[in-house]
Short mmCIF file of C-alpha atoms in Angstrom, two decimals:
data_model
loop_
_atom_site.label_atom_id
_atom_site.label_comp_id
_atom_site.label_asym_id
_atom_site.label_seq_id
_atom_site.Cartn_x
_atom_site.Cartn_y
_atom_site.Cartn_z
CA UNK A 1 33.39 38.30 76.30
CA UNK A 2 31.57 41.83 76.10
CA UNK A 3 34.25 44.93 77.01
CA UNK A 4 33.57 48.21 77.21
CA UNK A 5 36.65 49.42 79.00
CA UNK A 6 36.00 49.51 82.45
CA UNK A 7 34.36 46.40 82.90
CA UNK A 8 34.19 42.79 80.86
CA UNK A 9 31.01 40.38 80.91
CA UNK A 10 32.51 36.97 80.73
CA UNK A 11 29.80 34.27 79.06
CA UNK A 12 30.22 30.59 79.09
CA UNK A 13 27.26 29.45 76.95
CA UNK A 14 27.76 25.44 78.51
CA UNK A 15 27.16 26.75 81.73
CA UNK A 16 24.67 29.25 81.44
CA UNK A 17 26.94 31.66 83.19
CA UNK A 18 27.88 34.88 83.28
CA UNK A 19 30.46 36.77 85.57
CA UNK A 20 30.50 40.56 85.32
CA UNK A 21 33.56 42.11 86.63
CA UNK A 22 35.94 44.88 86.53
CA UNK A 23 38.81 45.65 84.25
CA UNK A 24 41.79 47.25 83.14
CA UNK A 25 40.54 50.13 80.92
CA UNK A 26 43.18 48.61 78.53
CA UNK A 27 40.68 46.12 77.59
CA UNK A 28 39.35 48.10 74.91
CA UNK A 29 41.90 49.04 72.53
CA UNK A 30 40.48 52.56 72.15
CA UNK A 31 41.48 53.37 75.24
CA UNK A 32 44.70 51.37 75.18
CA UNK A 33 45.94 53.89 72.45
CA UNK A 34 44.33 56.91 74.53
CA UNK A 35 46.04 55.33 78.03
CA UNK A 36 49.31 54.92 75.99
CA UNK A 37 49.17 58.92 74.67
CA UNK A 38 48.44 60.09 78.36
CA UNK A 39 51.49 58.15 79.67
CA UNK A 40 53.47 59.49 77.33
CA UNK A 41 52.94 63.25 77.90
CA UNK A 42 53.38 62.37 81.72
CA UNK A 43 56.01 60.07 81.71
CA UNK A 44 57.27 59.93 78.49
CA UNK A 45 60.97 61.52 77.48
CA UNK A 46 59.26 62.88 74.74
CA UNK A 47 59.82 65.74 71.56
CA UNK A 48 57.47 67.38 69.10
CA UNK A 49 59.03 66.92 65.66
CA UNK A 50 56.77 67.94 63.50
CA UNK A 51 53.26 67.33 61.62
CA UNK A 52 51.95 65.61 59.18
CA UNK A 53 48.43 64.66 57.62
CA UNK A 54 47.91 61.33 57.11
CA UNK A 55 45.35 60.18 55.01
CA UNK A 56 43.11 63.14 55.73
CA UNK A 57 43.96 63.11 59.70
CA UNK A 58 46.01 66.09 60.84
CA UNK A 59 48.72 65.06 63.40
CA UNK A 60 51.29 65.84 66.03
CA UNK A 61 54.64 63.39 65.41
CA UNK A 62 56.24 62.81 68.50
CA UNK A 63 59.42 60.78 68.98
CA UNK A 64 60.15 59.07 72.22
CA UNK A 65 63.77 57.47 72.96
CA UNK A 66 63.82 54.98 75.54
CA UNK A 67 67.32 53.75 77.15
CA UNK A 68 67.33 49.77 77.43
CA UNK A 69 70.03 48.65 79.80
CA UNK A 70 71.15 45.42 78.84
CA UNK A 71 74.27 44.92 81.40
CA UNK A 72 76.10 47.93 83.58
CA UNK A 73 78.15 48.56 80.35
CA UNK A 74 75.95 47.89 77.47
CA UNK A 75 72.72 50.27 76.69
CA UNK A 76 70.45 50.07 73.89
CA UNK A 77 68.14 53.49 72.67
CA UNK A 78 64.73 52.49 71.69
CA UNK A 79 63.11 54.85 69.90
CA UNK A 80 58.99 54.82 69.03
CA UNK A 81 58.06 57.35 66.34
CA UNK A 82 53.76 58.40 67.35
CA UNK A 83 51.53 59.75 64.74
CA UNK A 84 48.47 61.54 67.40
CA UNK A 85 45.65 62.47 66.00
CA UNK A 86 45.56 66.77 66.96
CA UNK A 87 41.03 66.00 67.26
CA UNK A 88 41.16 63.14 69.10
CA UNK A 89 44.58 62.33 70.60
CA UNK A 90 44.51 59.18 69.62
CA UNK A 91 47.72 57.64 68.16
CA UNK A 92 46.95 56.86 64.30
CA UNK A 93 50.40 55.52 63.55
CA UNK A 94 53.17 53.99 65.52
CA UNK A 95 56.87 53.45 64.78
CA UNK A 96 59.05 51.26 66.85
CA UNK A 97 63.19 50.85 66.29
CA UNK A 98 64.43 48.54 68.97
CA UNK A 99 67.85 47.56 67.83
CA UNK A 100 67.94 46.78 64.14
CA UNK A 101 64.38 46.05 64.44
CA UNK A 102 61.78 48.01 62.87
CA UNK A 103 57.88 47.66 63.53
CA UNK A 104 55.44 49.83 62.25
CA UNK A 105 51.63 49.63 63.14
CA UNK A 106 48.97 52.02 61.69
CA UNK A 107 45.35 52.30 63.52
CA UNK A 108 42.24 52.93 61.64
CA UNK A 109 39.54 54.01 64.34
CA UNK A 110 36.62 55.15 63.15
CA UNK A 111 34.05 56.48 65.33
CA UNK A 112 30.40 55.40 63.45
CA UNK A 113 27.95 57.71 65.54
CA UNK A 114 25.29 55.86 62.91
CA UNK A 115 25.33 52.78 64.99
CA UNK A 116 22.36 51.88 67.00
CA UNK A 117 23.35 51.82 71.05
CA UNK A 118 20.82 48.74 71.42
CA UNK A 119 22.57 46.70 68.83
CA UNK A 120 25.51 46.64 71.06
CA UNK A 121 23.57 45.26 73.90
CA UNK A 122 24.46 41.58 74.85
CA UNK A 123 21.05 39.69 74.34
CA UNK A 124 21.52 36.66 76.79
CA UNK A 125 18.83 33.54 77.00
CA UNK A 126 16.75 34.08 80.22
CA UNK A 127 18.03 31.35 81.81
CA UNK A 128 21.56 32.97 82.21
CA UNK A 129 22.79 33.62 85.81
CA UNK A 130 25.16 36.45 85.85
CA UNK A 131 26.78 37.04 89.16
CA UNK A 132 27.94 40.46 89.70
CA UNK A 133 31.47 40.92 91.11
CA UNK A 134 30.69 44.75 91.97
CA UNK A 135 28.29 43.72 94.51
CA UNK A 136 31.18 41.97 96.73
CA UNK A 137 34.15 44.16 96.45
CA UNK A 138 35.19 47.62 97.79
CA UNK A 139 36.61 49.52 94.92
CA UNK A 140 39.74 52.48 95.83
CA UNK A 141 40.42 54.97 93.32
CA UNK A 142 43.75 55.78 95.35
CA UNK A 143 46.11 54.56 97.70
CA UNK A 144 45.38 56.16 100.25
CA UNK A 145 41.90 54.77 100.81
CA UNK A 146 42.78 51.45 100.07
CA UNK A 147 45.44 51.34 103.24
CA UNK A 148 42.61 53.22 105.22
CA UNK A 149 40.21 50.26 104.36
CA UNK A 150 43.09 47.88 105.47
CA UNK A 151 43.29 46.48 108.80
CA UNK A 152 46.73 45.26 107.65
CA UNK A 153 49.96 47.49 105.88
CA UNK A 154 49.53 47.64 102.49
CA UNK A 155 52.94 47.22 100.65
CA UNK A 156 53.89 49.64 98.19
CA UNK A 157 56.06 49.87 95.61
CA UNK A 158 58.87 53.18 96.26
CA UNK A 159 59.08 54.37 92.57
CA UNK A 160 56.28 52.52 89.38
CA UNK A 161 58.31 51.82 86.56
CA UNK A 162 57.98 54.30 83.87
CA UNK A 163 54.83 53.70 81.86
CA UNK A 164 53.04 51.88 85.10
CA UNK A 165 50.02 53.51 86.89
CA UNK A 166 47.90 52.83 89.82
CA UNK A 167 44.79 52.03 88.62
CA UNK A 168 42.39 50.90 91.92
CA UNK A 169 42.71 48.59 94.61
CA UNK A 170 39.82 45.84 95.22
CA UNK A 171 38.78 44.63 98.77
CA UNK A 172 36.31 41.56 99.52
CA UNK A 173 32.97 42.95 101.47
CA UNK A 174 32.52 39.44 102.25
CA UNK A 175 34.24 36.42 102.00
CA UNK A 176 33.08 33.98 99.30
CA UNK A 177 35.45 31.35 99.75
CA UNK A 178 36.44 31.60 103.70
CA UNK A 179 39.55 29.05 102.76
CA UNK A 180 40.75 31.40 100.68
CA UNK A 181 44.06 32.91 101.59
CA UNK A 182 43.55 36.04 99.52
CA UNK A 183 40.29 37.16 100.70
CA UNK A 184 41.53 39.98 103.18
CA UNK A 185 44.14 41.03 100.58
CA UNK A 186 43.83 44.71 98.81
#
């Protein structure tokens, strides 16, 4: 599986088949940590306390405290403890106390500008039929033009969770499979 964050190629070397489709941006982890930052500052019930350098990088520590409800009487603060990088904004460390359970995960990205672009290329055998999802779907960026594309209502949630985001809606331009129950479905 190749990933670069908005889409995967998906390889299966038995079959001599390759599927290229879309993806969460989340599949890269890069932009998992830069996704998690951004929903932090919007959603996020979140304070500056402080800075620190870590191991050269000079950061913004942010605390975020989280209320967990467990039953209508019992609630549990969760409280995640972000290192962010003041260059990049990426997170560089991450502290977690849920409970009496402590988790601590440090990231070391580095961004090698010395690597060749063409090395990262996938170099597939001839033979290798890829089919291209892009080329049958409609792709919305919003809401909005997803229920204009609909000929049916399009069922939304009233409030995301915190931390969710709309990321786009997919519509068949034709249907591959005309059993398929799903194929007029955004």
């Amino acid at each position: 599986m190749i990933a670069d964050g908005t889409k995967t190629l998906n390889y299966d070397k038995k079959s001599k088949k390759g599927v290229l489709k879309w993806t969460n941006p989340l599949a890269s982890p890069v932009l998992e940590l830069k996704s998690q930052v951004d929903d932090i500052y919007k959603y996020g019930n979140y304070k500056l306390v402080g800075s620190e350098n870590l191991d050269g990088i000079d950061t913004n520590v942010i605390k975020v405290e989280t209320e967990i409800k467990k039953s209508k009487a019992k609630v549990r603060i969760k409280t995640d403890t972000y290192w962010i990088d003041k260059k990049t904004n990426f997170i560089v460390k991450h502290e977690e106390l849920n409970g009496d359970v402590k988790k601590i995960v440090t990231y070391n990205i580095d961004f090698n500008t010395l690597v060749n672009k063409n090395d990262l290329k996938p170099n597939l055998p001839k033979d290798v039929y890829v089919y291209n999802t892009f080329d049958n779907m409609y792709i919305f960026n919003s809401i909005e033009d997803a229920k204009k594309a609909s000929d049916h209502d399009v069922i939304i949630p009233d409030k995301l969770p915190t931390g969710l985001k709309f990321f786009n809606a997919w519509k068949y331009k034709k249907d591959p499979n005309p059993s398929n129950p799903y194929n007029h479905s955004i």
